[in-house]
């Protein structure tokens, strides 16, 4: 089961990485287009090469229309796509100044409680994203510039949130097993020191 969940988490991280890379490229193209558009509008270029400058402006050299709408939607998906890998590898930030002095059993108990609460929160987020998506579909809401249905962004985020919830529930079940048996299934920094 652990291999399946790890594969699912890695798959989601790859999807999130692809989405984030595409958004970075989109942002760079949009910024470069905005700078070039301003450059071609300057008096210097209009005086030096007016035909070329006007041609570049006419073919559409400029910022990508609706870039912030795409970035907003894509980043939401990317965040949810990275959560499963972070969850299953115990990669979340932790402050263990206090807990490092506690026994291994107490630390396993704290991890069990934390992971269970986190799984419940991930389930709640997925449910609320579904409610939001259904609402956007019902009212036919679209984005301002690109006019794409906003439920598309909700659906992408919901996909990531559902996978995050599945992995979160698995990790919570593992932590309950670890606490009950004392056997470690998912190694994190606390077990490395023991």
Short mmCIF file of the C-alpha atoms (twelve columns), coordinates in Angstrom:
data_MODEL
# 
_entry.id   MODEL 
# 
loop_
_atom_site.group_PDB 
_atom_site.id 
_atom_site.type_symbol 
_atom_site.label_atom_id 
_atom_site.label_alt_id 
_atom_site.label_comp_id 
_atom_site.label_asym_id 
_atom_site.label_seq_id 
_atom_site.Cartn_x 
_atom_site.Cartn_y 
_atom_site.Cartn_z 
_atom_site.pdbx_PDB_model_num 
ATOM 1   C CA . UNK A 1   0.000   0.000  0.000   1 
ATOM 2   C CA . UNK A 2   2.830   2.380  0.827   1 
ATOM 3   C CA . UNK A 3   4.332   2.008  -2.668  1 
ATOM 4   C CA . UNK A 4   0.978   2.824  -4.277  1 
ATOM 5   C CA . UNK A 5   0.510   5.919  -2.132  1 
ATOM 6   C CA . UNK A 6   4.102   7.016  -2.739  1 
ATOM 7   C CA . UNK A 7   3.638   6.570  -6.502  1 
ATOM 8   C CA . UNK A 8   0.416   8.575  -6.383  1 
ATOM 9   C CA . UNK A 9   2.110   11.331 -4.374  1 
ATOM 10  C CA . UNK A 10  5.056   11.461 -6.777  1 
ATOM 11  C CA . UNK A 11  2.727   11.535 -9.792  1 
ATOM 12  C CA . UNK A 12  0.891   14.501 -8.296  1 
ATOM 13  C CA . UNK A 13  4.172   16.265 -7.538  1 
ATOM 14  C CA . UNK A 14  5.259   15.809 -11.169 1 
ATOM 15  C CA . UNK A 15  1.931   17.243 -12.363 1 
ATOM 16  C CA . UNK A 16  2.338   20.139 -9.956  1 
ATOM 17  C CA . UNK A 17  5.895   20.702 -11.169 1 
ATOM 18  C CA . UNK A 18  4.777   20.739 -14.801 1 
ATOM 19  C CA . UNK A 19  1.970   23.174 -13.981 1 
ATOM 20  C CA . UNK A 20  4.287   25.419 -11.978 1 
ATOM 21  C CA . UNK A 21  6.953   25.367 -14.703 1 
ATOM 22  C CA . UNK A 22  4.343   26.319 -17.306 1 
ATOM 23  C CA . UNK A 23  3.160   29.175 -15.092 1 
ATOM 24  C CA . UNK A 24  6.719   30.426 -14.638 1 
ATOM 25  C CA . UNK A 25  7.230   30.342 -18.405 1 
ATOM 26  C CA . UNK A 26  3.910   32.127 -18.959 1 
ATOM 27  C CA . UNK A 27  4.855   34.821 -16.460 1 
ATOM 28  C CA . UNK A 28  8.275   35.340 -18.073 1 
ATOM 29  C CA . UNK A 29  6.722   35.599 -21.546 1 
ATOM 30  C CA . UNK A 30  4.128   38.051 -20.272 1 
ATOM 31  C CA . UNK A 31  6.714   40.244 -18.548 1 
ATOM 32  C CA . UNK A 32  8.991   40.187 -21.613 1 
ATOM 33  C CA . UNK A 33  6.030   41.054 -23.834 1 
ATOM 34  C CA . UNK A 34  5.052   43.938 -21.564 1 
ATOM 35  C CA . UNK A 35  8.621   45.292 -21.626 1 
ATOM 36  C CA . UNK A 36  8.925   44.916 -25.405 1 
ATOM 37  C CA . UNK A 37  5.548   46.542 -25.972 1 
ATOM 38  C CA . UNK A 38  6.629   49.536 -23.909 1 
ATOM 39  C CA . UNK A 39  9.951   49.631 -25.775 1 
ATOM 40  C CA . UNK A 40  8.236   49.654 -29.184 1 
ATOM 41  C CA . UNK A 41  5.939   52.479 -28.055 1 
ATOM 42  C CA . UNK A 42  8.845   54.723 -26.991 1 
ATOM 43  C CA . UNK A 43  9.656   57.792 -29.056 1 
ATOM 44  C CA . UNK A 44  13.171  56.432 -29.677 1 
ATOM 45  C CA . UNK A 45  11.895  53.296 -31.463 1 
ATOM 46  C CA . UNK A 46  9.035   55.130 -33.152 1 
ATOM 47  C CA . UNK A 47  11.578  57.593 -34.549 1 
ATOM 48  C CA . UNK A 48  14.278  55.044 -35.424 1 
ATOM 49  C CA . UNK A 49  12.212  52.131 -36.801 1 
ATOM 50  C CA . UNK A 50  8.558   53.210 -36.936 1 
ATOM 51  C CA . UNK A 51  7.410   50.526 -39.396 1 
ATOM 52  C CA . UNK A 52  9.078   47.705 -37.462 1 
ATOM 53  C CA . UNK A 53  7.822   49.025 -34.113 1 
ATOM 54  C CA . UNK A 54  4.257   49.370 -35.379 1 
ATOM 55  C CA . UNK A 55  4.405   45.916 -36.977 1 
ATOM 56  C CA . UNK A 56  5.573   44.351 -33.697 1 
ATOM 57  C CA . UNK A 57  2.765   46.096 -31.822 1 
ATOM 58  C CA . UNK A 58  0.204   45.041 -34.446 1 
ATOM 59  C CA . UNK A 59  1.179   41.354 -34.341 1 
ATOM 60  C CA . UNK A 60  0.483   41.388 -30.628 1 
ATOM 61  C CA . UNK A 61  3.815   41.742 -28.874 1 
ATOM 62  C CA . UNK A 62  2.750   42.557 -25.349 1 
ATOM 63  C CA . UNK A 63  1.675   40.966 -22.100 1 
ATOM 64  C CA . UNK A 64  -0.260  37.704 -22.215 1 
ATOM 65  C CA . UNK A 65  -3.930  38.535 -21.871 1 
ATOM 66  C CA . UNK A 66  -5.313  37.112 -18.625 1 
ATOM 67  C CA . UNK A 67  -1.956  35.923 -17.348 1 
ATOM 68  C CA . UNK A 68  -2.859  36.611 -13.735 1 
ATOM 69  C CA . UNK A 69  -6.078  34.589 -14.088 1 
ATOM 70  C CA . UNK A 70  -4.112  31.593 -15.348 1 
ATOM 71  C CA . UNK A 71  -1.447  31.977 -12.658 1 
ATOM 72  C CA . UNK A 72  -4.081  32.255 -9.941  1 
ATOM 73  C CA . UNK A 73  -5.800  29.073 -11.097 1 
ATOM 74  C CA . UNK A 74  -2.606  27.135 -11.775 1 
ATOM 75  C CA . UNK A 75  -0.897  27.936 -8.492  1 
ATOM 76  C CA . UNK A 76  -3.925  26.712 -6.547  1 
ATOM 77  C CA . UNK A 77  -3.656  23.363 -8.333  1 
ATOM 78  C CA . UNK A 78  0.129   23.221 -7.842  1 
ATOM 79  C CA . UNK A 79  -0.196  23.747 -4.095  1 
ATOM 80  C CA . UNK A 80  -2.614  20.848 -3.751  1 
ATOM 81  C CA . UNK A 81  -0.469  18.723 -6.080  1 
ATOM 82  C CA . UNK A 82  2.577   19.052 -3.797  1 
ATOM 83  C CA . UNK A 83  0.779   18.320 -0.511  1 
ATOM 84  C CA . UNK A 84  0.607   14.498 -0.921  1 
ATOM 85  C CA . UNK A 85  4.371   14.086 -1.377  1 
ATOM 86  C CA . UNK A 86  5.094   16.432 1.492   1 
ATOM 87  C CA . UNK A 87  2.604   14.527 3.629   1 
ATOM 88  C CA . UNK A 88  3.827   11.009 2.907   1 
ATOM 89  C CA . UNK A 89  7.513   11.915 3.285   1 
ATOM 90  C CA . UNK A 90  6.900   13.813 6.550   1 
ATOM 91  C CA . UNK A 91  8.235   16.902 4.830   1 
ATOM 92  C CA . UNK A 92  6.121   19.484 6.624   1 
ATOM 93  C CA . UNK A 93  7.997   22.012 8.710   1 
ATOM 94  C CA . UNK A 94  8.161   21.160 12.377  1 
ATOM 95  C CA . UNK A 95  9.623   22.767 15.456  1 
ATOM 96  C CA . UNK A 96  10.926  20.041 17.710  1 
ATOM 97  C CA . UNK A 97  12.642  22.043 20.445  1 
ATOM 98  C CA . UNK A 98  10.042  20.845 22.935  1 
ATOM 99  C CA . UNK A 99  9.222   17.450 21.449  1 
ATOM 100 C CA . UNK A 100 12.848  16.355 21.104  1 
ATOM 101 C CA . UNK A 101 12.962  15.959 24.892  1 
ATOM 102 C CA . UNK A 102 9.894   13.713 24.944  1 
ATOM 103 C CA . UNK A 103 9.892   9.935  24.711  1 
ATOM 104 C CA . UNK A 104 9.478   8.129  21.385  1 
ATOM 105 C CA . UNK A 105 5.996   6.939  22.413  1 
ATOM 106 C CA . UNK A 106 4.826   10.468 23.230  1 
ATOM 107 C CA . UNK A 107 6.223   11.702 19.904  1 
ATOM 108 C CA . UNK A 108 4.398   8.911  18.059  1 
ATOM 109 C CA . UNK A 109 1.213   9.941  19.871  1 
ATOM 110 C CA . UNK A 110 1.694   13.589 18.881  1 
ATOM 111 C CA . UNK A 111 2.350   12.613 15.240  1 
ATOM 112 C CA . UNK A 112 -0.739  10.410 15.274  1 
ATOM 113 C CA . UNK A 113 -2.925  13.260 16.554  1 
ATOM 114 C CA . UNK A 114 -1.374  15.787 14.164  1 
ATOM 115 C CA . UNK A 115 -1.750  13.555 11.107  1 
ATOM 116 C CA . UNK A 116 -5.328  12.656 12.027  1 
ATOM 117 C CA . UNK A 117 -6.283  16.310 12.401  1 
ATOM 118 C CA . UNK A 118 -4.469  17.153 9.172   1 
ATOM 119 C CA . UNK A 119 -6.328  14.374 7.317   1 
ATOM 120 C CA . UNK A 120 -9.640  15.709 8.642   1 
ATOM 121 C CA . UNK A 121 -8.727  19.220 7.492   1 
ATOM 122 C CA . UNK A 122 -7.774  17.928 4.029   1 
ATOM 123 C CA . UNK A 123 -11.124 16.139 3.769   1 
ATOM 124 C CA . UNK A 124 -12.923 19.326 4.836   1 
ATOM 125 C CA . UNK A 125 -11.011 21.360 2.239   1 
ATOM 126 C CA . UNK A 126 -11.913 18.859 -0.497  1 
ATOM 127 C CA . UNK A 127 -15.594 18.954 0.497   1 
ATOM 128 C CA . UNK A 128 -15.634 22.760 0.515   1 
ATOM 129 C CA . UNK A 129 -13.833 22.907 -2.835  1 
ATOM 130 C CA . UNK A 130 -16.495 20.605 -4.245  1 
ATOM 131 C CA . UNK A 131 -19.212 22.892 -2.847  1 
ATOM 132 C CA . UNK A 132 -17.471 25.910 -4.386  1 
ATOM 133 C CA . UNK A 133 -17.086 24.174 -7.735  1 
ATOM 134 C CA . UNK A 134 -20.758 23.171 -7.768  1 
ATOM 135 C CA . UNK A 135 -21.735 26.756 -6.976  1 
ATOM 136 C CA . UNK A 136 -19.559 28.151 -9.790  1 
ATOM 137 C CA . UNK A 137 -21.046 25.616 -12.204 1 
ATOM 138 C CA . UNK A 138 -24.599 26.413 -11.117 1 
ATOM 139 C CA . UNK A 139 -24.195 30.167 -11.639 1 
ATOM 140 C CA . UNK A 140 -22.044 29.910 -14.781 1 
ATOM 141 C CA . UNK A 141 -19.373 32.232 -13.389 1 
ATOM 142 C CA . UNK A 142 -16.483 33.036 -15.749 1 
ATOM 143 C CA . UNK A 143 -13.137 34.759 -15.352 1 
ATOM 144 C CA . UNK A 144 -12.976 38.472 -16.137 1 
ATOM 145 C CA . UNK A 145 -10.583 38.614 -19.086 1 
ATOM 146 C CA . UNK A 146 -10.400 35.135 -20.573 1 
ATOM 147 C CA . UNK A 147 -14.034 34.294 -19.837 1 
ATOM 148 C CA . UNK A 148 -13.237 30.672 -19.032 1 
ATOM 149 C CA . UNK A 149 -15.575 29.001 -16.532 1 
ATOM 150 C CA . UNK A 150 -14.129 29.455 -13.046 1 
ATOM 151 C CA . UNK A 151 -15.259 25.969 -12.081 1 
ATOM 152 C CA . UNK A 152 -12.401 24.620 -14.214 1 
ATOM 153 C CA . UNK A 153 -9.885  26.015 -11.715 1 
ATOM 154 C CA . UNK A 154 -11.950 24.617 -8.851  1 
ATOM 155 C CA . UNK A 155 -12.046 21.200 -10.545 1 
ATOM 156 C CA . UNK A 156 -8.258  21.133 -10.964 1 
ATOM 157 C CA . UNK A 157 -7.763  22.123 -7.324  1 
ATOM 158 C CA . UNK A 158 -10.405 19.616 -6.232  1 
ATOM 159 C CA . UNK A 159 -8.516  16.821 -7.996  1 
ATOM 160 C CA . UNK A 160 -5.372  17.739 -6.048  1 
ATOM 161 C CA . UNK A 161 -7.327  18.152 -2.815  1 
ATOM 162 C CA . UNK A 162 -8.973  14.730 -3.144  1 
ATOM 163 C CA . UNK A 163 -5.612  13.044 -3.723  1 
ATOM 164 C CA . UNK A 164 -4.199  15.021 -0.784  1 
ATOM 165 C CA . UNK A 165 -7.064  13.827 1.405   1 
ATOM 166 C CA . UNK A 166 -6.567  10.207 0.325   1 
ATOM 167 C CA . UNK A 167 -2.851  10.356 1.104   1 
ATOM 168 C CA . UNK A 168 -3.579  12.264 4.328   1 
ATOM 169 C CA . UNK A 169 -5.985  9.555  5.512   1 
ATOM 170 C CA . UNK A 170 -3.407  6.884  4.627   1 
ATOM 171 C CA . UNK A 171 -0.676  8.708  6.582   1 
ATOM 172 C CA . UNK A 172 -3.023  9.155  9.552   1 
ATOM 173 C CA . UNK A 173 -3.817  5.418  9.478   1 
ATOM 174 C CA . UNK A 174 -0.091  4.649  9.359   1 
ATOM 175 C CA . UNK A 175 0.561   6.922  12.344  1 
ATOM 176 C CA . UNK A 176 -2.245  5.220  14.289  1 
ATOM 177 C CA . UNK A 177 -0.671  1.848  13.434  1 
ATOM 178 C CA . UNK A 178 2.771   3.113  14.467  1 
ATOM 179 C CA . UNK A 179 1.459   4.372  17.784  1 
ATOM 180 C CA . UNK A 180 -0.424  1.137  18.457  1 
ATOM 181 C CA . UNK A 181 2.389   -1.252 17.533  1 
ATOM 182 C CA . UNK A 182 5.555   0.771  18.041  1 
ATOM 183 C CA . UNK A 183 6.702   -0.238 14.529  1 
ATOM 184 C CA . UNK A 184 7.750   2.633  12.251  1 
ATOM 185 C CA . UNK A 185 6.406   2.612  8.690   1 
ATOM 186 C CA . UNK A 186 7.114   6.198  7.579   1 
ATOM 187 C CA . UNK A 187 10.481  7.389  8.832   1 
ATOM 188 C CA . UNK A 188 10.864  11.045 9.690   1 
ATOM 189 C CA . UNK A 189 13.533  13.002 11.531  1 
ATOM 190 C CA . UNK A 190 12.470  11.803 14.978  1 
ATOM 191 C CA . UNK A 191 13.183  8.149  14.240  1 
ATOM 192 C CA . UNK A 192 16.545  8.922  12.633  1 
ATOM 193 C CA . UNK A 193 17.861  10.171 15.953  1 
ATOM 194 C CA . UNK A 194 16.550  7.249  17.995  1 
# 
